[in-house]
Amino acid sequence: MKVLAILYRGGAAAKEEPRLLGTLENELGLRQYLESQGHEFLVSDDKEGANSFFEKHIADAEVLITTPFHPGYLTAELFKKAKNLKICITAGVGSDHIDLNAAVEHQVQVLEVSGSNVVSVAEHVMMNILLLVRNFVPAHEMIERGDWQVSDIARNAFDLEGKVIGTIGAGRIGYRVLQRLVPFNPKELVYYDYAALPEQAAKAVGARRIEDLKDFVSQCDVITVNAPLHEGTRNLINAELLSHFKKGAWLVNTARGAICDKDAVAAALKSGQLRGYAGDVWDVQPAPRDHVWRKMKNPLGGGNGMVPHYSGTTLDAQARYAAGTKQILDNYLKNKDQEPGNIIIGIGKYATKAYGQR
Ligand code: NAI
């Protein structure tokens, strides 16, 4: 069996830190496991273009392992070439880099390690909300520059207490964010999701559901995006929707870059319609050097909390998603049932409701 994995290059860090399991160098800890059973295991970070390692070897691989951090984009076009492909495993959470409708059509299963990094992301969301609301990044930059002018920072710093905070998507991550927000004494917690939270769960965090998206965004001081990328969420946050946001709201997106229109977000930040934008996900990854989100700022020169995609790839998370990937592979090899929560696409059909209402 030929197993192809597309992973990011970890460089010196991956050699020094073996717990960086999701890298090209450390191969999710799978080489010995696979080779001892006589399987061929090919790993590369070379994923773009017709001559890439990815496109060459997808032609006869039976198993494809990818991560959302350095996504091997398996398009509908490439699916046609992937004649031998049976299963795609996402080492992590979020399989939008695989054309899921094409996977249904070609009877290729798609599984992810559900839950493996949801706490990691929820913690990052909390950090992002706080660093925007409290105007942290410009304050730290001021210190590094050798300056000290408290008023320049304090003029745009607020408390989280007393704010209305909402999540788009109240699944594993969204709900964990709501739980973590409760002790901050928000004015109100709200959510927008086509799936209502179970009554007990909503009650436990005191979250109110708002069913109309414009109504939802117009009520929030802080919005965090925690929904998968699919046809119904691509470009969801665009210039029109941003015009319904409260003036000066903060937006955190650790879900997927393409859920937001990048230029509309940059323009809203520049005009002050948004006071801040933070997250770790970009519409293509690695993000181009001139991506507008790298340097965009609000009128006071702050409000940018962007980092590379790492919220879900802490060392703790890597241990969990590497173990989960191996378990999925093992189930596949032994023809055992997969954990139902891990199945995104079963053979010929969507197995989850999270990637859009169908
Ligand atoms: P989940 O499947 O537990 O929850 C997703 C929720 O979003 C579901 O409740 C679903 O009904 C809702 N949803 C789907 N479409 C929606 C729409 N149009 N409007 C409102 N709600 C919608 O997924 P989980 O584990 O919470 O992860 C969510 C996403 O976060 C992943 O799909 C992935 O894209 C992203 N993620 C990012 C990571 C990072 O490192 N930045 C790591 C892990 C996940």
Short mmCIF file of C-alpha atoms and ligand atoms in Angstrom, two decimals:
data_model
loop_
_atom_site.label_atom_id
_atom_site.label_comp_id
_atom_site.label_asym_id
_atom_site.label_seq_id
_atom_site.Cartn_x
_atom_site.Cartn_y
_atom_site.Cartn_z
CA MET A 1 0.00 0.00 0.00
CA LYS A 2 1.28 3.47 -0.83
CA VAL A 3 0.75 6.13 1.82
CA LEU A 4 1.46 9.74 0.85
CA ALA A 5 1.80 12.46 3.47
CA ILE A 6 2.10 16.20 2.86
CA LEU A 7 3.58 17.90 5.91
CA TYR A 8 5.32 21.21 6.55
CA ARG A 9 9.10 21.48 6.74
CA GLY A 10 10.13 21.91 10.37
CA GLY A 11 13.82 22.69 9.74
CA ALA A 12 16.20 22.94 12.69
CA ALA A 13 13.34 23.16 15.17
CA ALA A 14 12.00 19.77 14.09
CA LYS A 15 15.44 18.17 14.53
CA GLU A 16 15.85 19.68 17.98
CA GLU A 17 12.28 19.05 19.12
CA PRO A 18 11.03 15.55 18.30
CA ARG A 19 7.59 16.42 19.66
CA LEU A 20 7.08 18.51 16.50
CA LEU A 21 5.38 15.42 15.11
CA GLY A 22 3.40 17.15 12.38
CA THR A 23 6.54 18.02 10.38
CA LEU A 24 8.20 16.54 7.33
CA GLU A 25 11.12 15.52 9.52
CA ASN A 26 9.16 13.71 12.23
CA GLU A 27 6.53 12.23 9.92
CA LEU A 28 3.76 11.97 12.55
CA GLY A 29 5.81 9.13 14.07
CA LEU A 30 4.44 6.77 11.41
CA ARG A 31 7.44 5.52 9.41
CA GLN A 32 8.39 2.50 11.44
CA TYR A 33 4.78 1.55 12.02
CA LEU A 34 4.03 1.58 8.28
CA GLU A 35 7.30 0.17 6.93
CA SER A 36 7.36 -2.71 9.40
CA GLN A 37 4.12 -3.84 7.79
CA GLY A 38 5.60 -3.57 4.32
CA HIS A 39 3.85 -0.37 3.26
CA GLU A 40 5.46 2.38 1.23
CA PHE A 41 5.48 5.75 3.05
CA LEU A 42 6.25 8.90 1.06
CA VAL A 43 6.46 12.27 2.79
CA SER A 44 7.02 15.71 1.29
CA ASP A 45 6.21 19.38 1.72
CA ASP A 46 6.26 19.94 -2.05
CA LYS A 47 2.59 20.46 -2.87
CA GLU A 48 2.05 23.17 -5.49
CA GLY A 49 1.81 22.69 -9.22
CA ALA A 50 1.73 19.92 -11.77
CA ASN A 51 5.35 18.90 -11.18
CA SER A 52 5.09 18.79 -7.40
CA PHE A 53 5.74 15.65 -5.37
CA PHE A 54 2.10 15.78 -4.27
CA GLU A 55 0.65 15.77 -7.79
CA LYS A 56 3.09 13.12 -8.97
CA HIS A 57 2.40 10.63 -6.19
CA ILE A 58 -1.31 11.23 -5.72
CA ALA A 59 -1.72 9.30 -8.98
CA ASP A 60 -1.25 5.92 -7.29
CA ALA A 61 -1.42 6.56 -3.52
CA GLU A 62 -4.07 4.63 -1.61
CA VAL A 63 -3.92 6.78 1.52
CA LEU A 64 -3.35 10.53 1.69
CA ILE A 65 -2.40 12.20 4.96
CA THR A 66 -2.46 16.00 5.11
CA THR A 67 -2.67 18.71 7.73
CA PRO A 68 -4.58 21.99 7.65
CA PHE A 69 -1.36 23.80 8.59
CA HIS A 70 0.38 23.14 5.25
CA PRO A 71 -2.56 21.99 3.20
CA GLY A 72 -2.13 19.73 0.22
CA TYR A 73 -5.05 21.06 -1.82
CA LEU A 74 -6.83 18.04 -3.27
CA THR A 75 -9.00 19.69 -5.90
CA ALA A 76 -11.76 18.12 -8.00
CA GLU A 77 -9.25 18.11 -10.91
CA LEU A 78 -6.67 16.19 -8.88
CA PHE A 79 -9.27 13.70 -7.69
CA LYS A 80 -9.60 12.60 -11.33
CA LYS A 81 -5.90 11.70 -11.34
CA ALA A 82 -6.02 9.92 -7.99
CA LYS A 83 -7.13 6.60 -9.38
CA ASN A 84 -6.06 4.46 -6.42
CA LEU A 85 -7.08 6.77 -3.58
CA LYS A 86 -9.35 5.28 -0.91
CA ILE A 87 -8.96 7.44 2.17
CA CYS A 88 -7.83 10.96 3.09
CA ILE A 89 -6.82 11.51 6.70
CA THR A 90 -6.54 15.02 8.08
CA ALA A 91 -4.02 15.10 10.91
CA GLY A 92 -5.93 17.75 12.83
CA VAL A 93 -9.39 19.28 12.37
CA GLY A 94 -10.73 20.96 9.22
CA SER A 95 -10.75 19.13 5.87
CA ASP A 96 -11.81 21.97 3.58
CA HIS A 97 -8.53 21.67 1.64
CA ILE A 98 -9.96 18.43 0.26
CA ASP A 99 -12.76 18.99 -2.27
CA LEU A 100 -15.37 17.17 -0.21
CA ASN A 101 -18.00 17.01 -2.94
CA ALA A 102 -15.44 15.41 -5.24
CA ALA A 103 -14.58 12.93 -2.45
CA VAL A 104 -18.26 11.95 -2.33
CA GLU A 105 -18.33 11.56 -6.11
CA HIS A 106 -15.15 9.45 -6.22
CA GLN A 107 -16.15 7.34 -3.19
CA VAL A 108 -13.06 8.42 -1.23
CA GLN A 109 -13.49 8.57 2.54
CA VAL A 110 -12.33 11.65 4.44
CA LEU A 111 -11.57 11.43 8.15
CA GLU A 112 -10.15 13.91 10.61
CA VAL A 113 -8.98 13.61 14.22
CA SER A 114 -12.03 15.34 15.67
CA GLY A 115 -11.49 17.05 18.97
CA SER A 116 -7.70 16.64 18.84
CA ASN A 117 -6.91 20.35 19.00
CA VAL A 118 -10.16 22.03 19.99
CA VAL A 119 -8.90 23.12 23.41
CA SER A 120 -5.71 24.43 21.77
CA VAL A 121 -7.77 26.61 19.44
CA ALA A 122 -10.25 27.71 22.12
CA GLU A 123 -7.33 28.93 24.25
CA HIS A 124 -5.91 30.79 21.26
CA VAL A 125 -9.28 32.45 20.66
CA MET A 126 -9.34 33.62 24.28
CA MET A 127 -5.85 35.05 23.85
CA ASN A 128 -6.87 36.78 20.61
CA ILE A 129 -9.98 38.32 22.13
CA LEU A 130 -7.99 39.63 25.07
CA LEU A 131 -5.08 40.95 23.04
CA LEU A 132 -7.41 42.88 20.75
CA VAL A 133 -9.73 44.26 23.41
CA ARG A 134 -6.82 45.24 25.67
CA ASN A 135 -4.74 46.62 22.76
CA PHE A 136 -1.78 44.41 23.66
CA VAL A 137 0.25 44.22 20.45
CA PRO A 138 0.96 47.98 20.04
CA ALA A 139 1.75 48.17 23.76
CA HIS A 140 4.40 45.48 23.46
CA GLU A 141 5.80 46.97 20.25
CA MET A 142 6.13 50.31 22.07
CA ILE A 143 8.21 48.67 24.77
CA GLU A 144 10.50 47.01 22.22
CA ARG A 145 10.98 50.36 20.48
CA GLY A 146 12.17 51.85 23.77
CA ASP A 147 9.18 54.20 24.07
CA TRP A 148 6.73 54.75 26.95
CA GLN A 149 3.51 56.64 26.28
CA VAL A 150 0.67 55.07 28.24
CA SER A 151 -2.06 57.28 26.78
CA ASP A 152 -1.30 56.15 23.23
CA ILE A 153 -2.20 52.61 24.26
CA ALA A 154 -4.91 53.27 26.84
CA ARG A 155 -6.95 55.37 24.40
CA ASN A 156 -7.90 52.16 22.61
CA ALA A 157 -7.84 49.61 25.47
CA PHE A 158 -11.04 48.23 27.05
CA ASP A 159 -12.23 45.59 29.50
CA LEU A 160 -13.82 42.40 28.25
CA GLU A 161 -16.24 42.48 31.15
CA GLY A 162 -19.63 43.86 30.13
CA LYS A 163 -19.25 43.17 26.40
CA VAL A 164 -21.56 41.17 24.14
CA ILE A 165 -19.54 38.31 22.70
CA GLY A 166 -20.75 35.98 19.97
CA THR A 167 -19.53 32.90 18.16
CA ILE A 168 -20.36 31.94 14.59
CA GLY A 169 -20.42 28.16 15.00
CA ALA A 170 -21.04 26.64 18.41
CA GLY A 171 -19.53 23.20 17.90
CA ARG A 172 -16.57 21.73 19.75
CA ILE A 173 -14.41 24.86 19.60
CA GLY A 174 -17.19 27.47 19.68
CA TYR A 175 -18.72 25.92 22.77
CA ARG A 176 -15.36 25.68 24.54
CA VAL A 177 -14.83 29.38 23.83
CA LEU A 178 -18.23 30.18 25.36
CA GLN A 179 -17.32 28.13 28.45
CA ARG A 180 -14.04 30.00 28.82
CA LEU A 181 -15.75 33.39 28.45
CA VAL A 182 -18.22 32.89 31.30
CA PRO A 183 -15.83 33.92 34.11
CA PHE A 184 -15.10 37.21 32.32
CA ASN A 185 -18.64 38.42 33.16
CA PRO A 186 -19.73 39.38 29.67
CA LYS A 187 -22.92 41.38 29.25
CA GLU A 188 -24.21 38.52 27.14
CA LEU A 189 -22.99 35.48 25.22
CA VAL A 190 -24.71 34.77 21.90
CA TYR A 191 -24.24 32.30 19.06
CA TYR A 192 -25.17 31.85 15.42
CA ASP A 193 -25.33 28.26 14.20
CA TYR A 194 -27.90 26.36 12.15
CA ALA A 195 -27.66 23.64 14.79
CA ALA A 196 -29.06 24.78 18.12
CA LEU A 197 -27.06 23.86 21.21
CA PRO A 198 -28.72 21.27 23.44
CA GLU A 199 -30.83 23.17 25.96
CA GLN A 200 -28.71 22.11 28.93
CA ALA A 201 -25.48 23.11 27.19
CA ALA A 202 -26.84 26.55 26.24
CA LYS A 203 -28.10 27.05 29.78
CA ALA A 204 -24.77 26.05 31.32
CA VAL A 205 -23.03 28.98 29.59
CA GLY A 206 -26.07 31.26 29.41
CA ALA A 207 -25.81 31.59 25.62
CA ARG A 208 -28.67 32.95 23.52
CA ARG A 209 -29.11 31.83 19.94
CA ILE A 210 -29.66 34.49 17.27
CA GLU A 211 -30.94 33.03 14.03
CA ASP A 212 -30.43 35.96 11.68
CA LEU A 213 -26.77 36.65 10.88
CA LYS A 214 -27.13 40.42 10.36
CA ASP A 215 -29.07 40.69 13.57
CA PHE A 216 -26.36 38.63 15.30
CA VAL A 217 -23.39 40.71 14.10
CA SER A 218 -25.17 43.97 14.87
CA GLN A 219 -25.46 42.99 18.54
CA CYS A 220 -21.89 41.83 19.20
CA ASP A 221 -18.90 43.78 20.47
CA VAL A 222 -16.67 40.76 19.84
CA ILE A 223 -17.23 38.04 17.23
CA THR A 224 -15.28 34.79 17.02
CA VAL A 225 -15.58 32.50 13.99
CA ASN A 226 -15.63 28.78 14.74
CA ALA A 227 -17.38 27.18 11.77
CA PRO A 228 -15.82 24.98 9.09
CA LEU A 229 -15.17 26.36 5.62
CA HIS A 230 -17.72 25.11 3.09
CA GLU A 231 -20.00 26.55 0.41
CA GLY A 232 -22.16 28.22 3.08
CA THR A 233 -19.32 29.93 4.92
CA ARG A 234 -16.89 30.88 2.13
CA ASN A 235 -16.75 34.67 1.99
CA LEU A 236 -19.46 34.85 4.66
CA ILE A 237 -17.83 37.88 6.25
CA ASN A 238 -17.76 40.32 3.35
CA ALA A 239 -18.13 44.09 2.94
CA GLU A 240 -21.91 43.91 3.13
CA LEU A 241 -21.98 41.90 6.36
CA LEU A 242 -19.19 44.00 7.87
CA SER A 243 -21.37 47.07 7.35
CA HIS A 244 -23.86 45.53 9.81
CA PHE A 245 -21.20 45.02 12.51
CA LYS A 246 -21.23 47.39 15.49
CA LYS A 247 -18.82 50.22 14.72
CA GLY A 248 -15.48 49.37 16.33
CA ALA A 249 -16.19 45.67 16.91
CA TRP A 250 -13.41 43.13 17.27
CA LEU A 251 -13.29 40.05 15.01
CA VAL A 252 -11.34 36.86 15.70
CA ASN A 253 -11.06 34.15 13.06
CA THR A 254 -9.17 30.97 13.83
CA ALA A 255 -11.52 28.88 11.66
CA ARG A 256 -10.45 29.43 8.03
CA GLY A 257 -9.12 32.48 6.21
CA ALA A 258 -11.49 32.14 3.25
CA ILE A 259 -14.52 32.64 5.52
CA CYS A 260 -13.57 36.33 5.43
CA ASP A 261 -13.10 38.53 2.39
CA LYS A 262 -9.51 39.61 3.00
CA ASP A 263 -9.75 43.00 1.33
CA ALA A 264 -13.08 43.82 2.97
CA VAL A 265 -11.59 43.01 6.39
CA ALA A 266 -8.50 45.14 5.72
CA ALA A 267 -10.72 48.04 4.56
CA ALA A 268 -13.01 47.71 7.61
CA LEU A 269 -9.99 47.80 9.91
CA LYS A 270 -8.52 50.80 8.11
CA SER A 271 -11.77 52.75 8.38
CA GLY A 272 -12.32 51.83 12.03
CA GLN A 273 -15.48 49.85 11.30
CA LEU A 274 -13.48 47.02 12.87
CA ARG A 275 -11.26 47.96 15.82
CA GLY A 276 -9.28 44.76 15.52
CA TYR A 277 -8.83 41.50 13.65
CA ALA A 278 -6.85 38.53 14.90
CA GLY A 279 -6.40 34.91 13.99
CA ASP A 280 -4.01 32.39 12.48
CA VAL A 281 -5.73 31.24 9.31
CA TRP A 282 -5.16 32.60 5.80
CA ASP A 283 -6.91 32.05 2.51
CA VAL A 284 -3.86 30.30 1.07
CA GLN A 285 -1.10 28.86 3.19
CA PRO A 286 1.73 29.66 3.45
CA ALA A 287 0.40 33.23 3.14
CA PRO A 288 2.14 35.30 0.44
CA ARG A 289 4.64 37.85 1.75
CA ASP A 290 2.46 40.71 0.52
CA HIS A 291 -0.81 39.42 2.00
CA VAL A 292 -2.74 42.47 3.17
CA TRP A 293 -3.48 40.90 6.58
CA ARG A 294 0.20 40.90 7.54
CA LYS A 295 0.38 44.66 8.02
CA MET A 296 -3.17 46.00 8.10
CA LYS A 297 -3.89 48.38 10.98
CA ASN A 298 -6.75 50.38 12.50
CA PRO A 299 -6.62 54.21 12.36
CA LEU A 300 -4.62 54.27 15.62
CA GLY A 301 -1.98 51.92 14.27
CA GLY A 302 -3.02 48.76 16.12
CA GLY A 303 -5.69 46.09 15.94
CA ASN A 304 -3.72 43.39 14.13
CA GLY A 305 -3.25 40.09 15.96
CA MET A 306 -2.33 37.86 13.00
CA VAL A 307 0.11 34.95 13.36
CA PRO A 308 0.96 31.94 11.19
CA HIS A 309 -1.39 28.98 11.44
CA TYR A 310 -0.39 27.35 14.71
CA SER A 311 -3.24 27.59 17.21
CA GLY A 312 -4.17 23.95 16.66
CA THR A 313 -0.60 22.68 16.49
CA THR A 314 0.77 23.15 19.98
CA LEU A 315 3.01 20.30 21.09
CA ASP A 316 0.12 18.96 23.17
CA ALA A 317 -2.15 19.02 20.12
CA GLN A 318 0.48 17.35 17.91
CA ALA A 319 0.72 14.40 20.29
CA ARG A 320 -3.07 13.98 20.10
CA TYR A 321 -3.47 14.34 16.35
CA ALA A 322 -0.48 12.10 15.58
CA ALA A 323 -1.94 9.38 17.82
CA GLY A 324 -5.38 9.89 16.25
CA THR A 325 -3.97 9.67 12.71
CA LYS A 326 -2.27 6.38 13.57
CA GLN A 327 -5.52 5.03 15.04
CA ILE A 328 -7.47 5.94 11.88
CA LEU A 329 -4.77 4.27 9.74
CA ASP A 330 -4.78 1.20 11.94
CA ASN A 331 -8.57 0.91 11.75
CA TYR A 332 -8.35 1.24 7.98
CA LEU A 333 -5.62 -1.40 7.66
CA LYS A 334 -7.44 -3.84 9.93
CA ASN A 335 -10.80 -3.10 8.36
CA LYS A 336 -12.20 -2.00 11.72
CA ASP A 337 -14.98 0.55 12.24
CA GLN A 338 -13.84 4.15 12.50
CA GLU A 339 -14.84 6.43 15.37
CA PRO A 340 -18.09 7.96 13.99
CA GLY A 341 -17.16 11.49 15.10
CA ASN A 342 -14.02 11.34 12.93
CA ILE A 343 -15.83 10.59 9.68
CA ILE A 344 -16.42 13.63 7.49
CA ILE A 345 -17.12 11.77 4.26
CA GLY A 346 -18.13 8.14 4.42
CA ILE A 347 -18.20 6.09 1.24
CA GLY A 348 -20.23 8.20 -1.19
CA LYS A 349 -21.84 10.51 1.38
CA TYR A 350 -21.36 13.22 3.99
CA ALA A 351 -21.29 11.69 7.46
CA THR A 352 -21.28 15.01 9.33
CA LYS A 353 -23.72 17.91 9.42
CA ALA A 354 -20.97 20.40 10.28
CA TYR A 355 -19.88 21.07 6.67
CA GLY A 356 -23.14 22.70 5.60
CA GLN A 357 -26.83 21.91 5.51
CA ARG A 358 -27.48 19.44 2.72
P1 NAI B 1 -17.39 21.19 14.90
O1 NAI B 1 -17.81 20.35 13.73
O2 NAI B 1 -17.41 20.59 16.26
O3 NAI B 1 -18.31 22.50 14.95
C1 NAI B 1 -18.57 23.29 13.84
C2 NAI B 1 -19.87 24.04 14.08
O4 NAI B 1 -20.03 25.00 13.04
C3 NAI B 1 -21.09 23.12 14.04
O5 NAI B 1 -21.89 23.36 15.20
C4 NAI B 1 -21.82 23.55 12.77
O6 NAI B 1 -23.23 23.39 12.84
C5 NAI B 1 -21.40 25.01 12.68
N1 NAI B 1 -21.59 25.58 11.35
C6 NAI B 1 -21.34 25.01 10.15
N2 NAI B 1 -21.70 25.84 9.17
C7 NAI B 1 -22.17 26.97 9.74
C8 NAI B 1 -22.68 28.18 9.24
N3 NAI B 1 -22.85 28.38 7.93
N4 NAI B 1 -23.04 29.12 10.13
C9 NAI B 1 -22.95 28.91 11.46
N5 NAI B 1 -22.49 27.77 12.00
C10 NAI B 1 -22.09 26.81 11.13
O7 NAI B 1 -15.96 21.73 14.53
P2 NAI B 1 -14.82 22.31 15.50
O8 NAI B 1 -14.01 21.20 16.04
O9 NAI B 1 -15.45 23.25 16.46
O10 NAI B 1 -13.90 23.10 14.45
C11 NAI B 1 -14.44 24.17 13.68
C12 NAI B 1 -13.44 24.61 12.64
O11 NAI B 1 -12.34 25.23 13.27
C13 NAI B 1 -12.80 23.49 11.82
O12 NAI B 1 -13.65 23.03 10.79
C14 NAI B 1 -11.57 24.16 11.32
O13 NAI B 1 -11.83 24.84 10.10
C15 NAI B 1 -11.23 25.16 12.41
N6 NAI B 1 -10.03 24.74 13.16
C16 NAI B 1 -8.93 25.55 13.14
C17 NAI B 1 -7.76 25.16 13.77
C18 NAI B 1 -6.56 26.05 13.80
O14 NAI B 1 -5.46 25.57 14.09
N7 NAI B 1 -6.69 27.33 13.54
C19 NAI B 1 -7.66 23.85 14.44
C20 NAI B 1 -8.90 23.14 14.50
C21 NAI B 1 -10.03 23.55 13.84
#
